[in-house]
Coordinates of N, CA and C in Angstrom, one line a residue:
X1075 N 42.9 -15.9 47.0 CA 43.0 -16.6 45.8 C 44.4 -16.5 45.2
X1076 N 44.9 -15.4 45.1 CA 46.5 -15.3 45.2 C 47.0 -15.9 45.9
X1077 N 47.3 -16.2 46.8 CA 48.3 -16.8 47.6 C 47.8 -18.4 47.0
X1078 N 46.7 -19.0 47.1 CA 46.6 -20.4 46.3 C 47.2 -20.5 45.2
X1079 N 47.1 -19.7 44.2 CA 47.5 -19.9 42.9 C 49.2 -19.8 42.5
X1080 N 49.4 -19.3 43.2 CA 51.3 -18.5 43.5 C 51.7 -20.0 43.8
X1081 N 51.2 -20.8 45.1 CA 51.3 -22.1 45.0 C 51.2 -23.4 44.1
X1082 N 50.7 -23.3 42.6 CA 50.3 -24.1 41.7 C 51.4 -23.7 41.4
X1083 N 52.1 -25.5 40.8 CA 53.0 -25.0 40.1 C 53.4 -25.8 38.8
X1084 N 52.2 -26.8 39.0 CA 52.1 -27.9 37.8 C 50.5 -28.2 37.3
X1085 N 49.4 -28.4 38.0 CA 48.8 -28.6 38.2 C 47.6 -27.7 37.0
X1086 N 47.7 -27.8 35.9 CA 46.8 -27.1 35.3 C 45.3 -26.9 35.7
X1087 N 44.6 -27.9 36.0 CA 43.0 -27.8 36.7 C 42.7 -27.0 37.7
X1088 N 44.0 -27.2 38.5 CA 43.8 -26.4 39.7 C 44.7 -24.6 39.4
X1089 N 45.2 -24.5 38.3 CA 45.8 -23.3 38.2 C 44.6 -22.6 37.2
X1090 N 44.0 -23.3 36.6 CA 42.7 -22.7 35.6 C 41.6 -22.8 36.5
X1091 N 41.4 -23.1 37.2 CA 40.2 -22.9 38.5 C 40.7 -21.8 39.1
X1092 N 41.8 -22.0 40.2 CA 42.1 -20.4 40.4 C 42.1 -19.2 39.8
X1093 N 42.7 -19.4 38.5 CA 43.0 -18.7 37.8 C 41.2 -17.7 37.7
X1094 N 40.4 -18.3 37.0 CA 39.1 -18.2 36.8 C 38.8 -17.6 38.0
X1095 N 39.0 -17.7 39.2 CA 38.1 -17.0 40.7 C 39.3 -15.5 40.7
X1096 N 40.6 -15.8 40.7 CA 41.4 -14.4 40.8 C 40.8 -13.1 39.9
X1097 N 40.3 -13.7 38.4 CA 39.5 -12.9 37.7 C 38.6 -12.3 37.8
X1098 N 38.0 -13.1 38.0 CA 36.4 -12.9 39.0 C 36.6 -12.3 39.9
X1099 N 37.4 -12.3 41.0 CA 37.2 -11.1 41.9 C 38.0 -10.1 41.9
X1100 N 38.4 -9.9 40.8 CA 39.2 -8.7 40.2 C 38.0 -7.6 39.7
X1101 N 36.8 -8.2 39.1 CA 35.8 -7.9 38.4 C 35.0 -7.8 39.4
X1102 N 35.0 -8.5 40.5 CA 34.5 -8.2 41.7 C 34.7 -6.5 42.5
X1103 N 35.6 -6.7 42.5 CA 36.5 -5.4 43.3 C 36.1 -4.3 42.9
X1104 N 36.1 -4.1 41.4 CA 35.8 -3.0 40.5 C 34.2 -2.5 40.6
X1105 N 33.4 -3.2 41.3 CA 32.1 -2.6 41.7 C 31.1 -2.2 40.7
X1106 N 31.5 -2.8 39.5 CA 31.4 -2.1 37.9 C 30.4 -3.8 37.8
X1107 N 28.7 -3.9 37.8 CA 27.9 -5.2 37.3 C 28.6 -5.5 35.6
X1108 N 29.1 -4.7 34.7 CA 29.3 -5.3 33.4 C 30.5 -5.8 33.6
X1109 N 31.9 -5.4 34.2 CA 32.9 -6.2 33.8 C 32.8 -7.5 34.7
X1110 N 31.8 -7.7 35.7 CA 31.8 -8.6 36.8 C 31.1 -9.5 35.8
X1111 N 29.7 -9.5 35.2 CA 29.3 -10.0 34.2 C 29.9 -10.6 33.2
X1112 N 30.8 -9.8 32.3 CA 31.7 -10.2 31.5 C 32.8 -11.4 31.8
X1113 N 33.3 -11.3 32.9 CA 34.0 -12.2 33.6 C 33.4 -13.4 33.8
X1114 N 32.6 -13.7 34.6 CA 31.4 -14.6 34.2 C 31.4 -15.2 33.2
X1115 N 30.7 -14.9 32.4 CA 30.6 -15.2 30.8 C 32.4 -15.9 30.3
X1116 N 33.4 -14.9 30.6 CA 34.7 -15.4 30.1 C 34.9 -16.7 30.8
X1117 N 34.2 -17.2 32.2 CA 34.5 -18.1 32.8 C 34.1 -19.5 32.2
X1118 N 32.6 -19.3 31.8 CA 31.6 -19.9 31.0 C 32.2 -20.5 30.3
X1119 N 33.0 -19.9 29.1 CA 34.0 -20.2 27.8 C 34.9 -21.5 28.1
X1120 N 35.4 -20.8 29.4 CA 36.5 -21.7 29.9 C 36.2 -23.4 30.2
X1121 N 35.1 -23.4 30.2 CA 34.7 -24.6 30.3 C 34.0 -25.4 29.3
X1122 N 34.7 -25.1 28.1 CA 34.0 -25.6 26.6 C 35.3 -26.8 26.6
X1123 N 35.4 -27.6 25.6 CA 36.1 -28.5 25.0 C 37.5 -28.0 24.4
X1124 N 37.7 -26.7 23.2 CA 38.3 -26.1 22.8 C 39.5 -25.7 23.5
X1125 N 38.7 -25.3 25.0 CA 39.4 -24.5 26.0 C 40.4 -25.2 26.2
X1126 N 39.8 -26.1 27.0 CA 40.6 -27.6 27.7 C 41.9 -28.0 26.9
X1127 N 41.5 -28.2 25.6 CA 43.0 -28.4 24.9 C 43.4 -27.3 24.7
X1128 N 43.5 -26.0 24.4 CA 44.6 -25.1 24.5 C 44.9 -24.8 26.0
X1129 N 44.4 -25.3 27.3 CA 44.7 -25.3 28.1 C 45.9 -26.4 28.2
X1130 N 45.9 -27.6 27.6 CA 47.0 -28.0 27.7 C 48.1 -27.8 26.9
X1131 N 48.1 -27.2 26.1 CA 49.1 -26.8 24.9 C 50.2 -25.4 25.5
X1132 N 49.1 -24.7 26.5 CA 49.5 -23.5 26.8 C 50.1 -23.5 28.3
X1133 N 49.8 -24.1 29.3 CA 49.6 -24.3 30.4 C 50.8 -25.0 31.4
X1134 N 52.5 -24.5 31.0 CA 53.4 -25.4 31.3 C 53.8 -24.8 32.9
X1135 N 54.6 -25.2 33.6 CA 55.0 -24.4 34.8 C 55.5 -23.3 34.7
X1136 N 56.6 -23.3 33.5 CA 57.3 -21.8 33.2 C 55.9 -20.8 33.0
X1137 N 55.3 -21.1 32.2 CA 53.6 -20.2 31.7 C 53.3 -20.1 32.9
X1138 N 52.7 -20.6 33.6 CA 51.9 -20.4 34.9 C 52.9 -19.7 36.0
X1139 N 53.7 -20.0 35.9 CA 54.9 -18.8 36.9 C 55.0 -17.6 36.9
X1140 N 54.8 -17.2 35.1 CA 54.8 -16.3 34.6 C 53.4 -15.4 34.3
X1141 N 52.4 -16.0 34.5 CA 51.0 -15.1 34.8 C 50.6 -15.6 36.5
X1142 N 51.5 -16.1 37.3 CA 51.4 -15.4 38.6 C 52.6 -14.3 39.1
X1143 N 53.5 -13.9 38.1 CA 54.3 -13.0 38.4 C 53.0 -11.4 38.1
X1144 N 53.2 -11.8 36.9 CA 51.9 -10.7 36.7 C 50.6 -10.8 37.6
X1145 N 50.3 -11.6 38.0 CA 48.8 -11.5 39.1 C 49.6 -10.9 40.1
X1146 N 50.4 -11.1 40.6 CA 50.7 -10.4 41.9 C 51.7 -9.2 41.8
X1147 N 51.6 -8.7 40.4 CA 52.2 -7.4 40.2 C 50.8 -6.7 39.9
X1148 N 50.1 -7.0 39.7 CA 48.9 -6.5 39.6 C 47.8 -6.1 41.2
X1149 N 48.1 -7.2 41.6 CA 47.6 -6.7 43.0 C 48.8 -5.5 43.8
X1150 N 49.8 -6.0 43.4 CA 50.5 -4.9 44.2 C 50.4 -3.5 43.9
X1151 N 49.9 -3.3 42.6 CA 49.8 -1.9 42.0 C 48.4 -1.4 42.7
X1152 N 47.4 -2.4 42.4 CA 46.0 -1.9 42.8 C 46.4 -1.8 44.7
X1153 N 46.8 -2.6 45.5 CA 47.4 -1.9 47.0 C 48.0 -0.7 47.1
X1154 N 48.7 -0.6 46.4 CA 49.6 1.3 45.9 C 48.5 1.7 45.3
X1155 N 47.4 1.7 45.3 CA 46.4 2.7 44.4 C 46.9 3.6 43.4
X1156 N 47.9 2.4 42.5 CA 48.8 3.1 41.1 C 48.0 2.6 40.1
X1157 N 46.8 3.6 40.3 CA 46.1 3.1 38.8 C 46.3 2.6 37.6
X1158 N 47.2 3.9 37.3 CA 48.1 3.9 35.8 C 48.9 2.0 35.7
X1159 N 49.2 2.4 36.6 CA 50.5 0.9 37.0 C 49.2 -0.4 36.7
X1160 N 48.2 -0.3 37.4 CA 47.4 -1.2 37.0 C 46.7 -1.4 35.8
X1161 N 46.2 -0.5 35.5 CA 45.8 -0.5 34.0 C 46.9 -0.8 32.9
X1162 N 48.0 -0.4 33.0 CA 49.2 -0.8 32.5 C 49.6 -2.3 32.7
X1163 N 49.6 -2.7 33.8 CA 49.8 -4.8 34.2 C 48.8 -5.2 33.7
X1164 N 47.5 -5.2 33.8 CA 46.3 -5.7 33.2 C 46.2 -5.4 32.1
X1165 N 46.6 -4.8 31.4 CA 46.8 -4.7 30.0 C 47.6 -5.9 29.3
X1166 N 49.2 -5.9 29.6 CA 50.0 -6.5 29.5 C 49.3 -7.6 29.9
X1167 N 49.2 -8.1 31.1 CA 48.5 -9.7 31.4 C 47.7 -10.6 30.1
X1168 N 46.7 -9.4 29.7 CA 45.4 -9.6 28.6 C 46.4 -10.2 27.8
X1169 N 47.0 -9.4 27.2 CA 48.0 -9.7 25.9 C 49.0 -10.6 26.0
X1170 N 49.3 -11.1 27.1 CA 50.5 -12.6 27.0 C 49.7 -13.1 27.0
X1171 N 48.0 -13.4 27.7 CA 47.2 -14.4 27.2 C 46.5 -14.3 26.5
X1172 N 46.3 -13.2 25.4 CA 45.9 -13.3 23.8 C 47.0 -14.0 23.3
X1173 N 48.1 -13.3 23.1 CA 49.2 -13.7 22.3 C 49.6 -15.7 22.7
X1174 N 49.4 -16.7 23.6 CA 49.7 -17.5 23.9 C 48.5 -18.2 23.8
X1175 N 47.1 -17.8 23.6 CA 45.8 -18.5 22.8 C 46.0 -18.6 21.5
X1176 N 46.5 -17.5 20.9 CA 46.6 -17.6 19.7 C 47.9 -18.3 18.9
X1177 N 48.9 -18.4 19.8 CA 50.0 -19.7 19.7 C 49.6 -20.9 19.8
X1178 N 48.9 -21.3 20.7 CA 47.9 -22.2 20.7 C 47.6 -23.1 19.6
X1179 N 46.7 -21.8 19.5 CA 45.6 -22.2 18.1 C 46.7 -22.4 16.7
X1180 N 47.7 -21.7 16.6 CA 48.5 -22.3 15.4 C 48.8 -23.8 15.4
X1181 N 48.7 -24.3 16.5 CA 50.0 -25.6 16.8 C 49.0 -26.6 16.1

């Protein structure tokens, strides 16, 4: 799913579809049924009306370059089994895309 999405470089539909399964098997990975669940459910969201237009408000190539820099600094931490490093990128990740929904939603 990485390597597809690293490829998107305009294409919003197809970078919020990826995007959605990278999550999902992140939540996968983690062997944990609630955050796999929760993911799910976040996906659900993603497919409301609301979404869709802050998806286009938010969703430019610079943006999407820049949350596949972070997806694949994320995988590379969880390969180094640098927990800390991960929980740290995934942190960060969460928050450029709180912080960029909620830019969004001002406009």
């Amino acid at each position: 799913v990485l390597e597809q999405i690293e490829k998107v470089e305009t294409d919003q539909d197809a970078f919020t579809r990826l995007d959605s399964e990278f999550h999902l098997q992140l939540a996968r990975c983690s062997r944990n049924p609630l955050i796999y669940r929760l993911y799910q459910q976040i996906n659900t969201i993603r497919a409301h009306a609301q979404w869709e237009q802050m998806k286009q408000i938010i969703l430019s190539s610079e943006k999407m370059a820049i949350y596949n820099q972070q997806h694949r600094a994320i995988v590379d931490a969880l390969r180094q089994r640098d927990v800390q490093a991960a929980v740290d990128l995934i942190t960060r990740h969460l928050e450029t895309a709180r912080q960029d929904l909620l830019g969004a939603d001002s406009i």
